[in-house]
Amino acid sequence: MARPSKPLLSRDRIVTAALALVDTEGLAALSTRRLAAELGVSGPSLYNHFATKEAILDAVADTVIDQVDLSMFRDGADWRQALLDWGRSYRAALTEHPNIVPFLATGPGLRPAGLRMADAVFGGMVDAGWPPAQATRIGALMRYFVTGSALGSFAGGFVGDADAYDPADYPHLGQAHLLAGHRERVDEGAFETGLQALLDGLALQYPDGSAGAGKPAADSTGRLPGEG
């Protein structure tokens, strides 16, 4: 039997093509018609694998999150080191695919890799002694921080024209036109500074090094006393 002239359509092939399209042209470029054209198939054939465009986006987003290392939570690392290593891996995955970040920022939904990540972080924090309610907040805080850092470049937001920053109007921005040329250094440095400050702030809540020490116990719902 002769081989088909084109690779058979599959979920993996659709997701790979969709991610490549989002990476190169952005979320707005992704449509079932455009994706079908990229794959050399008819539009309706995509629906044999995905019911909707949203389902394709969910799979694309989950593919990106599946790249995030979660081994530090399984290995029982110190909670601070675990958050540090996870935060760096999380950001690396997002900065590799920045155009999908706005979609990812909405939360894990029912995406398996996203839920595995949420489960690993929450479990790691609770195992380290954090009350469940606080462990939930830490996971949320880290997601806000990491996705926010990947949404855009601070340094890249400045133009390279020195004349754009008149010292009469902006007396402290005399070197701002140089920032875009050091985009990676500035943005990565800002992320590391913020991550360390975030972890320092959490550690101050437990100066004796025990995450659960000295804090009121949560009830079975994960609420702290006084929380509604």
PDB file of C-alpha atoms in Angstrom:
ATOM      1  CA  MET A   1       0.000   0.000   0.000  1.00  0.00           C
ATOM      2  CA  ALA A   2       1.393   3.388  -0.971  1.00  0.00           C
ATOM      3  CA  ARG A   3       2.183   5.802   1.828  1.00  0.00           C
ATOM      4  CA  PRO A   4       0.010   8.920   2.128  1.00  0.00           C
ATOM      5  CA  SER A   5       1.605  11.941   0.465  1.00  0.00           C
ATOM      6  CA  LYS A   6       1.135  14.011   3.648  1.00  0.00           C
ATOM      7  CA  PRO A   7       1.607  13.060   7.308  1.00  0.00           C
ATOM      8  CA  LEU A   8      -1.578  11.867   8.927  1.00  0.00           C
ATOM      9  CA  LEU A   9      -3.342  14.509  10.974  1.00  0.00           C
ATOM     10  CA  SER A  10      -3.033  14.045  14.736  1.00  0.00           C
ATOM     11  CA  ARG A  11      -3.554  16.041  17.911  1.00  0.00           C
ATOM     12  CA  ASP A  12       0.205  16.459  18.346  1.00  0.00           C
ATOM     13  CA  ARG A  13       0.656  17.704  14.793  1.00  0.00           C
ATOM     14  CA  ILE A  14      -2.185  20.198  15.190  1.00  0.00           C
ATOM     15  CA  VAL A  15      -0.819  21.499  18.509  1.00  0.00           C
ATOM     16  CA  THR A  16       2.722  21.806  17.144  1.00  0.00           C
ATOM     17  CA  ALA A  17       1.508  23.808  14.152  1.00  0.00           C
ATOM     18  CA  ALA A  18      -0.752  25.970  16.311  1.00  0.00           C
ATOM     19  CA  LEU A  19       2.067  26.779  18.735  1.00  0.00           C
ATOM     20  CA  ALA A  20       4.398  27.669  15.860  1.00  0.00           C
ATOM     21  CA  LEU A  21       1.745  29.991  14.438  1.00  0.00           C
ATOM     22  CA  VAL A  22       1.141  31.687  17.798  1.00  0.00           C
ATOM     23  CA  ASP A  23       4.897  32.010  18.384  1.00  0.00           C
ATOM     24  CA  THR A  24       5.536  33.692  15.050  1.00  0.00           C
ATOM     25  CA  GLU A  25       2.380  35.763  14.534  1.00  0.00           C
ATOM     26  CA  GLY A  26       0.567  35.996  17.866  1.00  0.00           C
ATOM     27  CA  LEU A  27      -2.731  34.775  19.280  1.00  0.00           C
ATOM     28  CA  ALA A  28      -4.826  36.823  16.864  1.00  0.00           C
ATOM     29  CA  ALA A  29      -3.377  34.915  13.906  1.00  0.00           C
ATOM     30  CA  LEU A  30      -4.717  31.580  15.111  1.00  0.00           C
ATOM     31  CA  SER A  31      -7.963  30.511  13.500  1.00  0.00           C
ATOM     32  CA  THR A  32      -9.149  27.078  12.448  1.00  0.00           C
ATOM     33  CA  ARG A  33      -9.095  28.193   8.814  1.00  0.00           C
ATOM     34  CA  ARG A  34      -5.536  29.490   9.029  1.00  0.00           C
ATOM     35  CA  LEU A  35      -4.368  26.454  10.989  1.00  0.00           C
ATOM     36  CA  ALA A  36      -5.953  24.066   8.490  1.00  0.00           C
ATOM     37  CA  ALA A  37      -4.187  25.903   5.649  1.00  0.00           C
ATOM     38  CA  GLU A  38      -0.851  25.620   7.478  1.00  0.00           C
ATOM     39  CA  LEU A  39      -1.423  21.874   7.841  1.00  0.00           C
ATOM     40  CA  GLY A  40      -2.643  21.441   4.291  1.00  0.00           C
ATOM     41  CA  VAL A  41      -5.999  20.004   5.333  1.00  0.00           C
ATOM     42  CA  SER A  42      -9.635  21.055   5.255  1.00  0.00           C
ATOM     43  CA  GLY A  43     -10.962  23.030   8.215  1.00  0.00           C
ATOM     44  CA  PRO A  44     -13.567  20.468   9.299  1.00  0.00           C
ATOM     45  CA  SER A  45     -10.885  17.784   9.642  1.00  0.00           C
ATOM     46  CA  LEU A  46      -9.527  19.623  12.691  1.00  0.00           C
ATOM     47  CA  TYR A  47     -12.798  18.970  14.487  1.00  0.00           C
ATOM     48  CA  ASN A  48     -12.120  15.243  14.427  1.00  0.00           C
ATOM     49  CA  HIS A  49      -9.445  16.011  17.041  1.00  0.00           C
ATOM     50  CA  PHE A  50     -10.597  19.237  18.743  1.00  0.00           C
ATOM     51  CA  ALA A  51     -14.163  20.377  19.214  1.00  0.00           C
ATOM     52  CA  THR A  52     -13.354  24.101  19.208  1.00  0.00           C
ATOM     53  CA  LYS A  53     -10.588  26.614  18.630  1.00  0.00           C
ATOM     54  CA  GLU A  54     -10.564  27.160  22.410  1.00  0.00           C
ATOM     55  CA  ALA A  55      -9.765  23.476  22.884  1.00  0.00           C
ATOM     56  CA  ILE A  56      -6.791  23.861  20.539  1.00  0.00           C
ATOM     57  CA  LEU A  57      -5.581  26.859  22.533  1.00  0.00           C
ATOM     58  CA  ASP A  58      -5.970  24.876  25.749  1.00  0.00           C
ATOM     59  CA  ALA A  59      -3.770  22.131  24.319  1.00  0.00           C
ATOM     60  CA  VAL A  60      -1.187  24.663  23.110  1.00  0.00           C
ATOM     61  CA  ALA A  61      -1.083  26.328  26.530  1.00  0.00           C
ATOM     62  CA  ASP A  62      -0.752  22.980  28.266  1.00  0.00           C
ATOM     63  CA  THR A  63       2.133  22.013  25.992  1.00  0.00           C
ATOM     64  CA  VAL A  64       4.012  25.101  27.181  1.00  0.00           C
ATOM     65  CA  ILE A  65       3.256  24.467  30.864  1.00  0.00           C
ATOM     66  CA  ASP A  66       4.325  20.840  30.463  1.00  0.00           C
ATOM     67  CA  GLN A  67       7.858  22.182  29.867  1.00  0.00           C
ATOM     68  CA  VAL A  68       8.033  23.560  33.428  1.00  0.00           C
ATOM     69  CA  ASP A  69      10.191  21.520  35.796  1.00  0.00           C
ATOM     70  CA  LEU A  70       8.295  20.308  38.879  1.00  0.00           C
ATOM     71  CA  SER A  71      10.864  17.817  40.140  1.00  0.00           C
ATOM     72  CA  MET A  72      11.918  20.062  43.015  1.00  0.00           C
ATOM     73  CA  PHE A  73       8.559  19.490  44.705  1.00  0.00           C
ATOM     74  CA  ARG A  74       8.828  15.728  44.342  1.00  0.00           C
ATOM     75  CA  ASP A  75      12.399  15.758  45.623  1.00  0.00           C
ATOM     76  CA  GLY A  76      11.419  17.386  48.898  1.00  0.00           C
ATOM     77  CA  ALA A  77      13.610  20.456  48.464  1.00  0.00           C
ATOM     78  CA  ASP A  78      13.472  23.282  51.003  1.00  0.00           C
ATOM     79  CA  TRP A  79      10.361  25.337  50.202  1.00  0.00           C
ATOM     80  CA  ARG A  80      12.345  28.454  49.398  1.00  0.00           C
ATOM     81  CA  GLN A  81      14.752  26.647  47.055  1.00  0.00           C
ATOM     82  CA  ALA A  82      11.823  24.822  45.452  1.00  0.00           C
ATOM     83  CA  LEU A  83      10.013  28.081  44.697  1.00  0.00           C
ATOM     84  CA  LEU A  84      13.229  29.622  43.397  1.00  0.00           C
ATOM     85  CA  ASP A  85      13.957  26.750  41.001  1.00  0.00           C
ATOM     86  CA  TRP A  86      10.342  26.400  39.929  1.00  0.00           C
ATOM     87  CA  GLY A  87       9.931  30.144  39.358  1.00  0.00           C
ATOM     88  CA  ARG A  88      12.976  30.203  37.089  1.00  0.00           C
ATOM     89  CA  SER A  89      11.812  27.179  35.102  1.00  0.00           C
ATOM     90  CA  TYR A  90       8.292  28.598  34.854  1.00  0.00           C
ATOM     91  CA  ARG A  91       9.533  31.913  33.514  1.00  0.00           C
ATOM     92  CA  ALA A  92      11.900  30.195  31.049  1.00  0.00           C
ATOM     93  CA  ALA A  93       8.988  28.269  29.543  1.00  0.00           C
ATOM     94  CA  LEU A  94       6.873  31.405  29.212  1.00  0.00           C
ATOM     95  CA  THR A  95       9.611  33.606  27.778  1.00  0.00           C
ATOM     96  CA  GLU A  96      10.223  30.921  25.154  1.00  0.00           C
ATOM     97  CA  HIS A  97       6.604  31.352  24.044  1.00  0.00           C
ATOM     98  CA  PRO A  98       5.587  34.906  25.076  1.00  0.00           C
ATOM     99  CA  ASN A  99       2.597  35.189  22.741  1.00  0.00           C
ATOM    100  CA  ILE A 100       0.661  32.478  24.601  1.00  0.00           C
ATOM    101  CA  VAL A 101       1.168  34.169  27.984  1.00  0.00           C
ATOM    102  CA  PRO A 102      -2.014  36.308  27.899  1.00  0.00           C
ATOM    103  CA  PHE A 103      -4.045  33.131  27.415  1.00  0.00           C
ATOM    104  CA  LEU A 104      -2.143  31.313  30.156  1.00  0.00           C
ATOM    105  CA  ALA A 105      -2.706  34.213  32.540  1.00  0.00           C
ATOM    106  CA  THR A 106      -6.368  33.253  32.819  1.00  0.00           C
ATOM    107  CA  GLY A 107      -5.454  30.214  34.935  1.00  0.00           C
ATOM    108  CA  PRO A 108      -5.152  26.449  34.494  1.00  0.00           C
ATOM    109  CA  GLY A 109      -8.816  25.719  33.778  1.00  0.00           C
ATOM    110  CA  LEU A 110      -9.043  21.974  33.244  1.00  0.00           C
ATOM    111  CA  ARG A 111      -5.727  21.670  31.441  1.00  0.00           C
ATOM    112  CA  PRO A 112      -3.864  18.595  32.800  1.00  0.00           C
ATOM    113  CA  ALA A 113      -0.328  20.057  32.874  1.00  0.00           C
ATOM    114  CA  GLY A 114      -1.596  23.254  34.470  1.00  0.00           C
ATOM    115  CA  LEU A 115      -3.447  21.297  37.127  1.00  0.00           C
ATOM    116  CA  ARG A 116      -0.407  19.096  37.779  1.00  0.00           C
ATOM    117  CA  MET A 117       1.645  22.232  38.343  1.00  0.00           C
ATOM    118  CA  ALA A 118      -0.935  23.727  40.711  1.00  0.00           C
ATOM    119  CA  ASP A 119      -1.128  20.442  42.589  1.00  0.00           C
ATOM    120  CA  ALA A 120       2.655  20.131  42.890  1.00  0.00           C
ATOM    121  CA  VAL A 121       3.131  23.672  44.178  1.00  0.00           C
ATOM    122  CA  PHE A 122       0.265  23.497  46.665  1.00  0.00           C
ATOM    123  CA  GLY A 123       1.374  20.065  47.895  1.00  0.00           C
ATOM    124  CA  GLY A 124       4.975  21.195  48.227  1.00  0.00           C
ATOM    125  CA  MET A 125       4.032  24.203  50.307  1.00  0.00           C
ATOM    126  CA  VAL A 126       1.654  22.267  52.572  1.00  0.00           C
ATOM    127  CA  ASP A 127       4.272  19.536  53.056  1.00  0.00           C
ATOM    128  CA  ALA A 128       6.726  22.273  54.075  1.00  0.00           C
ATOM    129  CA  GLY A 129       4.345  23.358  56.826  1.00  0.00           C
ATOM    130  CA  TRP A 130       2.451  26.248  55.271  1.00  0.00           C
ATOM    131  CA  PRO A 131      -1.261  26.390  56.170  1.00  0.00           C
ATOM    132  CA  PRO A 132      -3.412  25.383  53.162  1.00  0.00           C
ATOM    133  CA  ALA A 133      -4.893  28.869  52.762  1.00  0.00           C
ATOM    134  CA  GLN A 134      -1.442  30.423  52.690  1.00  0.00           C
ATOM    135  CA  ALA A 135      -0.124  27.727  50.337  1.00  0.00           C
ATOM    136  CA  THR A 136      -2.911  28.665  47.918  1.00  0.00           C
ATOM    137  CA  ARG A 137      -1.947  32.333  48.135  1.00  0.00           C
ATOM    138  CA  ILE A 138       1.719  31.526  47.525  1.00  0.00           C
ATOM    139  CA  GLY A 139       0.860  29.594  44.375  1.00  0.00           C
ATOM    140  CA  ALA A 140      -1.306  32.475  43.162  1.00  0.00           C
ATOM    141  CA  LEU A 141       1.331  35.049  44.049  1.00  0.00           C
ATOM    142  CA  MET A 142       4.012  33.186  42.135  1.00  0.00           C
ATOM    143  CA  ARG A 143       1.747  32.834  39.090  1.00  0.00           C
ATOM    144  CA  TYR A 144       0.980  36.562  39.137  1.00  0.00           C
ATOM    145  CA  PHE A 145       4.649  37.406  39.407  1.00  0.00           C
ATOM    146  CA  VAL A 146       5.966  34.983  36.793  1.00  0.00           C
ATOM    147  CA  THR A 147       3.278  35.567  34.176  1.00  0.00           C
ATOM    148  CA  GLY A 148       3.521  39.310  34.725  1.00  0.00           C
ATOM    149  CA  SER A 149       7.266  39.202  34.137  1.00  0.00           C
ATOM    150  CA  ALA A 150       6.726  37.311  30.879  1.00  0.00           C
ATOM    151  CA  LEU A 151       3.951  39.522  29.495  1.00  0.00           C
ATOM    152  CA  GLY A 152       6.369  42.070  28.120  1.00  0.00           C
ATOM    153  CA  SER A 153       9.786  43.649  28.361  1.00  0.00           C
ATOM    154  CA  PHE A 154      10.356  46.659  30.602  1.00  0.00           C
ATOM    155  CA  ALA A 155      13.616  47.550  28.888  1.00  0.00           C
ATOM    156  CA  GLY A 156      12.144  46.931  25.442  1.00  0.00           C
ATOM    157  CA  GLY A 157       9.464  49.504  26.168  1.00  0.00           C
ATOM    158  CA  PHE A 158      11.927  52.368  25.796  1.00  0.00           C
ATOM    159  CA  VAL A 159      12.935  53.750  22.402  1.00  0.00           C
ATOM    160  CA  GLY A 160      16.548  54.059  21.341  1.00  0.00           C
ATOM    161  CA  ASP A 161      16.320  57.774  20.530  1.00  0.00           C
ATOM    162  CA  ALA A 162      18.010  59.918  23.166  1.00  0.00           C
ATOM    163  CA  ASP A 163      16.031  62.945  21.979  1.00  0.00           C
ATOM    164  CA  ALA A 164      12.814  61.247  23.112  1.00  0.00           C
ATOM    165  CA  TYR A 165      13.740  61.885  26.726  1.00  0.00           C
ATOM    166  CA  ASP A 166      14.112  65.632  27.080  1.00  0.00           C
ATOM    167  CA  PRO A 167      15.852  66.280  30.419  1.00  0.00           C
ATOM    168  CA  ALA A 168      13.536  69.234  30.959  1.00  0.00           C
ATOM    169  CA  ASP A 169      10.634  66.801  31.104  1.00  0.00           C
ATOM    170  CA  TYR A 170      12.381  63.651  32.340  1.00  0.00           C
ATOM    171  CA  PRO A 171      15.397  64.689  34.379  1.00  0.00           C
ATOM    172  CA  HIS A 172      16.154  61.138  35.516  1.00  0.00           C
ATOM    173  CA  LEU A 173      15.857  59.336  32.160  1.00  0.00           C
ATOM    174  CA  GLY A 174      19.070  60.516  30.524  1.00  0.00           C
ATOM    175  CA  GLN A 175      20.166  56.925  29.908  1.00  0.00           C
ATOM    176  CA  ALA A 176      16.730  55.451  29.137  1.00  0.00           C
ATOM    177  CA  HIS A 177      17.463  55.247  25.406  1.00  0.00           C
ATOM    178  CA  LEU A 178      20.138  52.649  26.187  1.00  0.00           C
ATOM    179  CA  LEU A 179      17.821  50.243  27.982  1.00  0.00           C
ATOM    180  CA  ALA A 180      16.481  48.460  24.905  1.00  0.00           C
ATOM    181  CA  GLY A 181      20.035  47.508  23.972  1.00  0.00           C
ATOM    182  CA  HIS A 182      20.396  45.692  27.293  1.00  0.00           C
ATOM    183  CA  ARG A 183      16.927  44.169  27.284  1.00  0.00           C
ATOM    184  CA  GLU A 184      17.823  40.648  28.380  1.00  0.00           C
ATOM    185  CA  ARG A 185      20.159  41.782  31.137  1.00  0.00           C
ATOM    186  CA  VAL A 186      17.678  44.319  32.522  1.00  0.00           C
ATOM    187  CA  ASP A 187      14.631  42.068  32.348  1.00  0.00           C
ATOM    188  CA  GLU A 188      16.338  39.000  33.779  1.00  0.00           C
ATOM    189  CA  GLY A 189      17.920  41.101  36.518  1.00  0.00           C
ATOM    190  CA  ALA A 190      14.543  42.577  37.397  1.00  0.00           C
ATOM    191  CA  PHE A 191      13.000  39.114  37.573  1.00  0.00           C
ATOM    192  CA  GLU A 192      15.754  37.794  39.836  1.00  0.00           C
ATOM    193  CA  THR A 193      15.550  40.862  42.068  1.00  0.00           C
ATOM    194  CA  GLY A 194      11.795  40.500  42.407  1.00  0.00           C
ATOM    195  CA  LEU A 195      11.912  36.757  42.960  1.00  0.00           C
ATOM    196  CA  GLN A 196      14.493  37.046  45.717  1.00  0.00           C
ATOM    197  CA  ALA A 197      12.545  39.881  47.354  1.00  0.00           C
ATOM    198  CA  LEU A 198       9.341  37.847  47.198  1.00  0.00           C
ATOM    199  CA  LEU A 199      10.999  34.858  48.861  1.00  0.00           C
ATOM    200  CA  ASP A 200      12.695  37.071  51.445  1.00  0.00           C
ATOM    201  CA  GLY A 201       9.288  38.493  52.326  1.00  0.00           C
ATOM    202  CA  LEU A 202       7.771  35.042  52.761  1.00  0.00           C
ATOM    203  CA  ALA A 203      10.703  33.918  54.885  1.00  0.00           C
ATOM    204  CA  LEU A 204      10.188  36.886  57.214  1.00  0.00           C
ATOM    205  CA  GLN A 205       6.841  35.410  58.183  1.00  0.00           C
ATOM    206  CA  TYR A 206       8.674  32.412  59.598  1.00  0.00           C
ATOM    207  CA  PRO A 207      12.009  33.640  60.970  1.00  0.00           C
ATOM    208  CA  ASP A 208      12.654  30.367  62.778  1.00  0.00           C
ATOM    209  CA  GLY A 209      12.736  28.543  59.433  1.00  0.00           C
ATOM    210  CA  SER A 210       9.671  26.414  60.084  1.00  0.00           C
ATOM    211  CA  ALA A 211       6.888  27.301  57.686  1.00  0.00           C
ATOM    212  CA  GLY A 212       4.128  26.256  60.008  1.00  0.00           C
ATOM    213  CA  ALA A 213       5.527  27.520  63.282  1.00  0.00           C
ATOM    214  CA  GLY A 214       3.857  30.276  65.207  1.00  0.00           C
ATOM    215  CA  LYS A 215       0.886  30.542  62.866  1.00  0.00           C
ATOM    216  CA  PRO A 216      -2.763  29.781  63.644  1.00  0.00           C
ATOM    217  CA  ALA A 217      -3.918  26.453  62.250  1.00  0.00           C
ATOM    218  CA  ALA A 218      -6.268  26.387  59.282  1.00  0.00           C
ATOM    219  CA  ASP A 219      -9.548  24.555  59.531  1.00  0.00           C
ATOM    220  CA  SER A 220     -10.552  21.669  57.279  1.00  0.00           C
ATOM    221  CA  THR A 221     -11.593  24.065  54.503  1.00  0.00           C
ATOM    222  CA  GLY A 222      -8.162  25.689  54.433  1.00  0.00           C
ATOM    223  CA  ARG A 223      -9.421  28.928  55.996  1.00  0.00           C
ATOM    224  CA  LEU A 224      -7.533  30.627  58.761  1.00  0.00           C
ATOM    225  CA  PRO A 225      -9.450  31.760  61.838  1.00  0.00           C
ATOM    226  CA  GLY A 226     -11.407  34.914  61.037  1.00  0.00           C
ATOM    227  CA  GLU A 227     -11.517  34.263  57.306  1.00  0.00           C
ATOM    228  CA  GLY A 228     -14.925  34.004  55.661  1.00  0.00           C
TER     229      GLY A 228
END
